[in-house]
Amino acid sequence: MADVLLPGVSATRVPTARLTQNVLHPEGTDPAGPGEAVLFVHGNVSSALFWQHTLRTVHETGRHRALAVDLRGYGDTDPLPVDARRGVRDWADDVAALVDALGLDRVHLVGWSMGAGVVLQYLLDAPSRVASVALIAPVSPYGFGGTAGADGRLLADDGAGSGGGAANPEFVAALAAGDTSDAAPTSPRSILRSFYVAPGSLPIDPVLEDVFVAAMLSTRTGEDNYPGDAVPSDTWPGTAPGPRGVLNTMAPTVFDVSGIVDLPVKPPVLWLRGDADAIVSDTSAFDLAFLGQLGAVPGWPGAEVCPPQPMVTQTRAVLDRYAASGGAYREVVLPGVGHSPHVERPQESVVALLEHLDVPAAEPANLT
């Protein structure tokens, strides 16, 4: 793994009660020990390698212990099956096991995309262990696909339009084949350039791009991992989530973390996103309903029956309720930035994160 680690970053495989997990940490530091730590949780089709710049910068301040974990099925963590019937709880429980194994008292959780859903699930399950939460381009609190409205209304009882059947098979095949080229628009490198970052937002350093592609290619493929299985549905678009694998964990039939609004004690939340995000968006290029509206998926039944999922609107509605019920959050929007603020605008992202860690979000004006 040494060839994909940036200078100053080390990796340690940590045995836990559930599985052995790979953790990135600053070179020369011990990831274990009491106290608090900032724990970075990556998104789908990636790994902890995406966090290296942020990890180093946070460490260099001398104010926080910084760690980044590979989720099961990614990076150098054990590639165990993912039970999607539990939503994202396999990963949230893995994080809990890691926190215990490292002897941490509390964690500042930073989750990107799908990892933000894992972070919020952990917050629901172990709120006393969470010092703060940062959500980077987070998946909607109601999952990915198959819901409508700010309240995440389920469009079909079986979750049609979400889950493993929503994956592009050519992209899955490219992952499985270890394709490092940019020959096809569905290669990991092409997807990185077109969707992980906003096209034209910045030139990615070639060495870093190779690291990011390696992180994407560490994704285990198949029905037990990415993308998971699928079952036929009588509801458009004809596919519904199955019980196994990654994409099914975010189906609205099993994933709903909006319950954070009911927590009696609410840690401060940072919501960091780019305004050019094409993955998590009210017009997501990966939402089958939006693609149907564009004519890219045939047979779309119309906006009254199957509207695009308003992902950003749903997140804002839940965080507004979180603030109205005693919590606090701060939204930071970076213009011209896509799905990976920490990659596209690393300095601005780190500044926002450090402000969040050092000076928690202010209480909303309507609260006393």
CSV table of C-alpha atoms in Angstrom, one decimal:
chain,number,residue,atom,x,y,z
A,1,MET,CA,0.0,0.0,0.0
A,2,ALA,CA,3.0,2.3,0.4
A,3,ASP,CA,2.9,3.5,-3.2
A,4,VAL,CA,-0.5,5.2,-2.6
A,5,LEU,CA,0.3,6.7,0.8
A,6,LEU,CA,1.3,10.4,0.7
A,7,PRO,CA,4.4,11.4,2.7
A,8,GLY,CA,3.6,11.6,6.4
A,9,VAL,CA,0.7,9.1,6.2
A,10,SER,CA,0.9,5.6,7.6
A,11,ALA,CA,-1.6,2.7,7.6
A,12,THR,CA,-2.3,0.2,10.4
A,13,ARG,CA,-4.6,-2.7,10.3
A,14,VAL,CA,-6.6,-2.8,13.6
A,15,PRO,CA,-8.2,-6.0,14.8
A,16,THR,CA,-11.7,-5.4,16.2
A,17,ALA,CA,-14.5,-7.5,17.6
A,18,ARG,CA,-16.1,-7.5,14.1
A,19,LEU,CA,-13.3,-7.5,11.5
A,20,THR,CA,-9.8,-6.2,10.9
A,21,GLN,CA,-10.0,-2.6,9.7
A,22,ASN,CA,-7.4,-0.5,7.9
A,23,VAL,CA,-6.8,2.9,9.5
A,24,LEU,CA,-4.7,5.8,8.1
A,25,HIS,CA,-3.0,8.0,10.6
A,26,PRO,CA,-0.1,10.5,10.7
A,27,GLU,CA,3.3,8.8,10.5
A,28,GLY,CA,4.9,8.3,13.8
A,29,THR,CA,1.6,8.5,15.8
A,30,ASP,CA,-0.3,5.8,17.5
A,31,PRO,CA,-3.9,5.6,16.4
A,32,ALA,CA,-4.9,4.0,19.7
A,33,GLY,CA,-5.3,5.7,23.0
A,34,PRO,CA,-7.9,7.5,25.2
A,35,GLY,CA,-9.4,10.9,24.5
A,36,GLU,CA,-11.0,12.3,21.4
A,37,ALA,CA,-10.1,11.9,17.7
A,38,VAL,CA,-11.3,13.1,14.4
A,39,LEU,CA,-12.4,10.1,12.4
A,40,PHE,CA,-12.9,10.4,8.7
A,41,VAL,CA,-15.3,8.0,6.9
A,42,HIS,CA,-15.1,7.8,3.1
A,43,GLY,CA,-17.9,7.4,0.6
A,44,ASN,CA,-19.0,4.8,-1.9
A,45,VAL,CA,-16.5,3.5,-4.5
A,46,SER,CA,-13.5,5.1,-2.7
A,47,SER,CA,-11.4,4.5,0.4
A,48,ALA,CA,-9.6,6.4,3.2
A,49,LEU,CA,-7.0,7.4,0.6
A,50,PHE,CA,-9.2,10.3,-0.4
A,51,TRP,CA,-8.7,11.8,3.0
A,52,GLN,CA,-4.9,12.0,3.1
A,53,HIS,CA,-4.5,15.7,2.5
A,54,THR,CA,-7.2,16.6,5.0
A,55,LEU,CA,-5.7,14.1,7.5
A,56,ARG,CA,-2.2,15.6,7.3
A,57,THR,CA,-3.4,19.2,7.5
A,58,VAL,CA,-5.6,18.6,10.6
A,59,HIS,CA,-2.7,16.7,12.2
A,60,GLU,CA,-0.3,19.6,11.5
A,61,THR,CA,-2.4,22.0,13.5
A,62,GLY,CA,-1.4,20.0,16.6
A,63,ARG,CA,-4.9,20.3,18.0
A,64,HIS,CA,-6.6,17.1,16.9
A,65,ARG,CA,-5.7,13.4,16.5
A,66,ALA,CA,-6.8,12.5,13.0
A,67,LEU,CA,-7.7,9.0,11.7
A,68,ALA,CA,-9.3,7.7,8.5
A,69,VAL,CA,-10.9,4.3,8.2
A,70,ASP,CA,-11.5,2.0,5.2
A,71,LEU,CA,-15.1,0.6,5.4
A,72,ARG,CA,-15.7,-3.1,4.9
A,73,GLY,CA,-15.4,-4.0,1.3
A,74,TYR,CA,-13.1,-1.1,0.5
A,75,GLY,CA,-9.3,-0.4,0.8
A,76,ASP,CA,-7.4,-2.8,3.0
A,77,THR,CA,-10.2,-3.5,5.5
A,78,ASP,CA,-11.6,-7.1,5.4
A,79,PRO,CA,-14.0,-7.5,2.4
A,80,LEU,CA,-16.8,-9.0,4.4
A,81,PRO,CA,-20.3,-9.1,3.0
A,82,VAL,CA,-22.7,-6.2,3.5
A,83,ASP,CA,-26.1,-7.1,4.9
A,84,ALA,CA,-28.3,-4.4,3.4
A,85,ARG,CA,-31.3,-5.5,5.4
A,86,ARG,CA,-29.7,-3.4,8.2
A,87,GLY,CA,-29.3,-0.3,6.2
A,88,VAL,CA,-25.8,1.1,6.8
A,89,ARG,CA,-25.6,-0.5,10.2
A,90,ASP,CA,-22.9,-3.0,9.2
A,91,TRP,CA,-20.6,-0.1,8.7
A,92,ALA,CA,-21.8,1.9,11.6
A,93,ASP,CA,-21.3,-1.1,13.9
A,94,ASP,CA,-17.8,-1.6,12.4
A,95,VAL,CA,-17.0,2.1,13.3
A,96,ALA,CA,-18.2,1.5,16.8
A,97,ALA,CA,-16.0,-1.6,17.1
A,98,LEU,CA,-13.1,0.4,15.9
A,99,VAL,CA,-13.7,3.2,18.4
A,100,ASP,CA,-13.7,0.5,21.1
A,101,ALA,CA,-10.6,-1.3,19.8
A,102,LEU,CA,-8.7,2.0,19.7
A,103,GLY,CA,-9.8,2.9,23.2
A,104,LEU,CA,-11.2,6.3,22.1
A,105,ASP,CA,-13.6,8.1,24.4
A,106,ARG,CA,-15.4,10.2,21.8
A,107,VAL,CA,-15.0,11.0,18.2
A,108,HIS,CA,-15.5,14.0,15.9
A,109,LEU,CA,-17.1,12.2,12.9
A,110,VAL,CA,-16.5,13.4,9.3
A,111,GLY,CA,-18.4,11.6,6.7
A,112,TRP,CA,-18.4,12.0,2.9
A,113,SER,CA,-21.3,11.0,0.7
A,114,MET,CA,-22.4,7.5,1.8
A,115,GLY,CA,-20.0,7.8,4.7
A,116,ALA,CA,-22.1,10.7,6.0
A,117,GLY,CA,-25.0,8.3,6.2
A,118,VAL,CA,-22.8,5.9,8.2
A,119,VAL,CA,-21.8,8.8,10.5
A,120,LEU,CA,-25.4,9.7,11.2
A,121,GLN,CA,-26.3,6.1,11.8
A,122,TYR,CA,-23.5,5.9,14.4
A,123,LEU,CA,-24.8,9.2,15.9
A,124,LEU,CA,-28.2,7.6,16.3
A,125,ASP,CA,-26.8,4.5,17.9
A,126,ALA,CA,-24.1,6.0,20.1
A,127,PRO,CA,-24.8,9.7,20.6
A,128,SER,CA,-22.8,9.9,23.8
A,129,ARG,CA,-19.6,8.9,21.9
A,130,VAL,CA,-20.0,11.7,19.3
A,131,ALA,CA,-18.4,15.1,19.9
A,132,SER,CA,-19.4,16.7,16.6
A,133,VAL,CA,-20.5,15.7,13.1
A,134,ALA,CA,-19.3,17.0,9.7
A,135,LEU,CA,-21.2,16.0,6.6
A,136,ILE,CA,-19.4,16.4,3.3
A,137,ALA,CA,-21.7,16.2,0.3
A,138,PRO,CA,-23.9,13.8,2.3
A,139,VAL,CA,-26.4,11.3,1.0
A,140,SER,CA,-29.9,12.3,1.8
A,141,PRO,CA,-31.2,11.3,5.3
A,142,TYR,CA,-33.8,9.3,3.4
A,143,GLY,CA,-31.3,7.4,1.2
A,144,PHE,CA,-30.6,7.4,-2.5
A,145,GLY,CA,-33.5,7.1,-4.9
A,146,GLY,CA,-37.1,6.2,-4.5
A,147,THR,CA,-38.4,9.1,-2.4
A,148,ALA,CA,-40.1,12.4,-3.0
A,149,GLY,CA,-40.6,15.7,-1.2
A,150,ALA,CA,-38.7,17.3,1.6
A,151,ASP,CA,-40.1,14.7,4.0
A,152,GLY,CA,-38.7,11.7,2.1
A,153,ARG,CA,-42.0,10.2,1.1
A,154,LEU,CA,-41.6,6.7,-0.2
A,155,LEU,CA,-42.7,6.4,-3.8
A,156,ALA,CA,-43.2,2.6,-3.8
A,157,ASP,CA,-43.5,0.1,-0.9
A,158,ASP,CA,-40.6,-2.0,-2.4
A,159,GLY,CA,-38.3,1.0,-2.9
A,160,ALA,CA,-38.4,0.8,-6.7
A,161,GLY,CA,-35.9,3.0,-8.4
A,162,SER,CA,-33.2,2.5,-5.7
A,163,GLY,CA,-30.7,-0.2,-4.8
A,164,GLY,CA,-28.4,-2.5,-6.7
A,165,GLY,CA,-30.3,-2.4,-9.9
A,166,ALA,CA,-29.6,1.3,-10.3
A,167,ALA,CA,-25.9,0.8,-10.9
A,168,ASN,CA,-24.4,1.2,-14.4
A,169,PRO,CA,-23.2,-2.4,-15.3
A,170,GLU,CA,-20.4,-1.0,-17.5
A,171,PHE,CA,-19.0,0.9,-14.5
A,172,VAL,CA,-19.3,-2.2,-12.3
A,173,ALA,CA,-17.4,-4.2,-14.9
A,174,ALA,CA,-14.7,-1.6,-15.2
A,175,LEU,CA,-14.2,-1.7,-11.4
A,176,ALA,CA,-14.1,-5.5,-11.4
A,177,ALA,CA,-11.5,-5.5,-14.2
A,178,GLY,CA,-9.3,-3.0,-12.5
A,179,ASP,CA,-9.5,-0.5,-15.4
A,180,THR,CA,-7.1,2.4,-14.9
A,181,SER,CA,-7.7,4.0,-18.3
A,182,ASP,CA,-9.8,6.8,-19.4
A,183,ALA,CA,-10.8,5.1,-22.7
A,184,ALA,CA,-14.5,4.8,-21.8
A,185,PRO,CA,-16.8,7.3,-20.1
A,186,THR,CA,-17.7,4.6,-17.6
A,187,SER,CA,-14.2,3.9,-16.5
A,188,PRO,CA,-13.4,4.8,-12.9
A,189,ARG,CA,-10.9,7.5,-14.0
A,190,SER,CA,-13.5,9.0,-16.3
A,191,ILE,CA,-16.2,8.9,-13.6
A,192,LEU,CA,-13.7,10.6,-11.2
A,193,ARG,CA,-13.1,13.4,-13.6
A,194,SER,CA,-16.7,13.8,-14.7
A,195,PHE,CA,-18.7,13.3,-11.4
A,196,TYR,CA,-16.5,13.1,-8.3
A,197,VAL,CA,-15.2,16.6,-9.1
A,198,ALA,CA,-17.0,19.3,-11.1
A,199,PRO,CA,-15.7,19.1,-14.7
A,200,GLY,CA,-13.2,21.9,-15.1
A,201,SER,CA,-13.2,22.9,-11.5
A,202,LEU,CA,-9.5,22.1,-11.2
A,203,PRO,CA,-6.8,20.1,-12.7
A,204,ILE,CA,-6.1,17.0,-10.5
A,205,ASP,CA,-2.4,16.4,-9.9
A,206,PRO,CA,-1.6,13.2,-12.0
A,207,VAL,CA,-0.1,11.5,-9.0
A,208,LEU,CA,-3.1,12.2,-6.8
A,209,GLU,CA,-5.4,11.1,-9.6
A,210,ASP,CA,-3.7,7.8,-9.7
A,211,VAL,CA,-4.1,7.5,-5.9
A,212,PHE,CA,-7.8,8.3,-6.2
A,213,VAL,CA,-8.3,5.8,-9.0
A,214,ALA,CA,-6.5,3.1,-6.9
A,215,ALA,CA,-8.9,3.9,-4.0
A,216,MET,CA,-11.9,3.5,-6.4
A,217,LEU,CA,-10.5,0.2,-7.7
A,218,SER,CA,-10.2,-1.1,-4.1
A,219,THR,CA,-14.0,-1.5,-4.1
A,220,ARG,CA,-15.0,-5.2,-4.0
A,221,THR,CA,-17.7,-6.0,-6.5
A,222,GLY,CA,-20.5,-8.5,-6.5
A,223,GLU,CA,-23.9,-9.1,-4.9
A,224,ASP,CA,-22.4,-9.0,-1.4
A,225,ASN,CA,-20.5,-5.8,-1.9
A,226,TYR,CA,-20.8,-3.2,-4.8
A,227,PRO,CA,-23.4,-2.8,-6.2
A,228,GLY,CA,-25.4,-5.5,-4.5
A,229,ASP,CA,-28.3,-7.6,-5.8
A,230,ALA,CA,-31.7,-6.4,-7.1
A,231,VAL,CA,-35.2,-7.8,-7.5
A,232,PRO,CA,-37.7,-7.1,-10.2
A,233,SER,CA,-40.5,-4.7,-9.5
A,234,ASP,CA,-43.9,-4.0,-11.0
A,235,THR,CA,-43.3,-0.3,-10.4
A,236,TRP,CA,-41.2,1.8,-12.8
A,237,PRO,CA,-38.3,1.5,-13.5
A,238,GLY,CA,-38.8,-2.2,-12.9
A,239,THR,CA,-36.1,-2.8,-10.3
A,240,ALA,CA,-36.2,-2.8,-6.5
A,241,PRO,CA,-33.5,-3.2,-3.9
A,242,GLY,CA,-32.4,-6.7,-2.8
A,243,PRO,CA,-31.1,-7.7,0.7
A,244,ARG,CA,-27.4,-7.7,-0.1
A,245,GLY,CA,-24.7,-5.2,-1.0
A,246,VAL,CA,-23.8,-1.6,-1.0
A,247,LEU,CA,-26.4,0.3,-2.9
A,248,ASN,CA,-29.2,-1.6,-1.2
A,249,THR,CA,-28.0,-0.2,2.2
A,250,MET,CA,-29.2,3.3,1.0
A,251,ALA,CA,-32.6,2.1,-0.2
A,252,PRO,CA,-35.3,4.1,1.5
A,253,THR,CA,-36.9,0.9,2.7
A,254,VAL,CA,-34.0,0.3,5.1
A,255,PHE,CA,-32.3,3.7,5.5
A,256,ASP,CA,-33.7,6.7,7.3
A,257,VAL,CA,-31.5,8.7,9.7
A,258,SER,CA,-33.9,11.6,10.1
A,259,GLY,CA,-34.4,10.5,13.7
A,260,ILE,CA,-31.4,12.6,14.6
A,261,VAL,CA,-33.9,15.4,15.2
A,262,ASP,CA,-35.2,13.5,18.2
A,263,LEU,CA,-31.9,13.0,20.0
A,264,PRO,CA,-32.0,14.6,23.5
A,265,VAL,CA,-28.4,15.8,23.1
A,266,LYS,CA,-27.4,17.1,19.7
A,267,PRO,CA,-23.7,17.6,18.8
A,268,PRO,CA,-22.9,20.5,16.4
A,269,VAL,CA,-23.1,19.7,12.7
A,270,LEU,CA,-21.2,21.1,9.7
A,271,TRP,CA,-22.7,20.6,6.3
A,272,LEU,CA,-20.1,21.2,3.6
A,273,ARG,CA,-21.0,20.8,-0.1
A,274,GLY,CA,-20.4,22.1,-3.6
A,275,ASP,CA,-23.0,23.9,-5.6
A,276,ALA,CA,-22.0,21.9,-8.7
A,277,ASP,CA,-22.5,18.4,-7.2
A,278,ALA,CA,-24.0,16.1,-9.8
A,279,ILE,CA,-24.2,13.0,-7.6
A,280,VAL,CA,-26.0,14.4,-4.5
A,281,SER,CA,-28.3,17.0,-5.9
A,282,ASP,CA,-32.0,17.8,-6.4
A,283,THR,CA,-31.2,16.9,-10.0
A,284,SER,CA,-28.8,14.0,-9.5
A,285,ALA,CA,-27.3,12.4,-12.6
A,286,PHE,CA,-27.5,9.1,-10.7
A,287,ASP,CA,-31.2,9.3,-9.7
A,288,LEU,CA,-33.2,7.1,-12.0
A,289,ALA,CA,-36.2,9.4,-11.7
A,290,PHE,CA,-34.2,12.4,-12.9
A,291,LEU,CA,-32.7,10.3,-15.7
A,292,GLY,CA,-36.2,9.2,-16.6
A,293,GLN,CA,-37.3,12.9,-16.7
A,294,LEU,CA,-34.5,13.6,-19.1
A,295,GLY,CA,-35.5,10.6,-21.3
A,296,ALA,CA,-32.4,8.6,-20.5
A,297,VAL,CA,-34.4,5.8,-18.8
A,298,PRO,CA,-37.4,4.9,-20.9
A,299,GLY,CA,-41.0,4.7,-19.6
A,300,TRP,CA,-40.8,7.4,-17.0
A,301,PRO,CA,-44.4,7.8,-15.6
A,302,GLY,CA,-44.1,11.5,-15.0
A,303,ALA,CA,-43.4,13.9,-12.2
A,304,GLU,CA,-46.7,13.4,-10.4
A,305,VAL,CA,-45.9,9.6,-10.1
A,306,CYS,CA,-42.1,9.6,-9.9
A,307,PRO,CA,-40.5,13.0,-9.3
A,308,PRO,CA,-36.7,13.3,-9.0
A,309,GLN,CA,-35.5,13.0,-5.4
A,310,PRO,CA,-34.7,16.4,-3.9
A,311,MET,CA,-31.7,15.2,-2.0
A,312,VAL,CA,-30.3,18.6,-0.9
A,313,THR,CA,-33.7,19.8,0.0
A,314,GLN,CA,-34.3,16.7,2.1
A,315,THR,CA,-31.0,17.2,4.0
A,316,ARG,CA,-31.8,20.9,4.6
A,317,ALA,CA,-35.3,20.0,5.9
A,318,VAL,CA,-33.9,17.5,8.4
A,319,LEU,CA,-31.1,19.8,9.6
A,320,ASP,CA,-33.6,22.7,10.0
A,321,ARG,CA,-35.7,20.4,12.2
A,322,TYR,CA,-32.5,19.4,14.1
A,323,ALA,CA,-31.8,23.1,14.8
A,324,ALA,CA,-35.4,23.8,15.7
A,325,SER,CA,-35.3,21.1,18.3
A,326,GLY,CA,-32.2,22.2,20.1
A,327,GLY,CA,-29.3,21.4,17.8
A,328,ALA,CA,-27.1,23.6,15.7
A,329,TYR,CA,-25.7,23.3,12.2
A,330,ARG,CA,-23.7,25.4,9.8
A,331,GLU,CA,-23.9,25.1,6.0
A,332,VAL,CA,-20.9,25.9,3.9
A,333,VAL,CA,-21.4,26.0,0.1
A,334,LEU,CA,-18.4,26.1,-2.2
A,335,PRO,CA,-19.2,27.6,-5.6
A,336,GLY,CA,-18.1,25.7,-8.7
A,337,VAL,CA,-17.3,22.6,-6.6
A,338,GLY,CA,-18.7,19.1,-7.2
A,339,HIS,CA,-19.0,16.0,-5.1
A,340,SER,CA,-15.6,16.1,-3.4
A,341,PRO,CA,-15.0,19.5,-1.7
A,342,HIS,CA,-12.0,18.0,0.2
A,343,VAL,CA,-10.3,17.2,-3.1
A,344,GLU,CA,-11.4,20.2,-5.2
A,345,ARG,CA,-10.9,22.9,-2.6
A,346,PRO,CA,-8.8,21.2,0.1
A,347,GLN,CA,-7.7,24.4,1.8
A,348,GLU,CA,-11.2,25.9,2.0
A,349,SER,CA,-12.6,22.6,3.2
A,350,VAL,CA,-10.0,22.2,5.9
A,351,VAL,CA,-10.6,25.8,7.1
A,352,ALA,CA,-14.3,25.1,7.4
A,353,LEU,CA,-13.6,21.8,9.2
A,354,LEU,CA,-11.2,23.3,11.7
A,355,GLU,CA,-13.5,26.2,12.4
A,356,HIS,CA,-16.2,23.6,13.1
A,357,LEU,CA,-13.9,21.5,15.3
A,358,ASP,CA,-12.5,24.5,17.3
A,359,VAL,CA,-15.6,26.7,17.4
A,360,PRO,CA,-18.8,24.6,17.4
A,361,ALA,CA,-21.8,25.9,15.3
A,362,ALA,CA,-23.6,28.8,16.9
A,363,GLU,CA,-27.0,28.3,18.4
A,364,PRO,CA,-29.8,29.1,15.9
A,365,ALA,CA,-31.2,32.6,16.4
A,366,ASN,CA,-34.7,31.3,17.2
A,367,LEU,CA,-33.5,29.3,20.2
A,368,THR,CA,-32.7,30.6,23.7
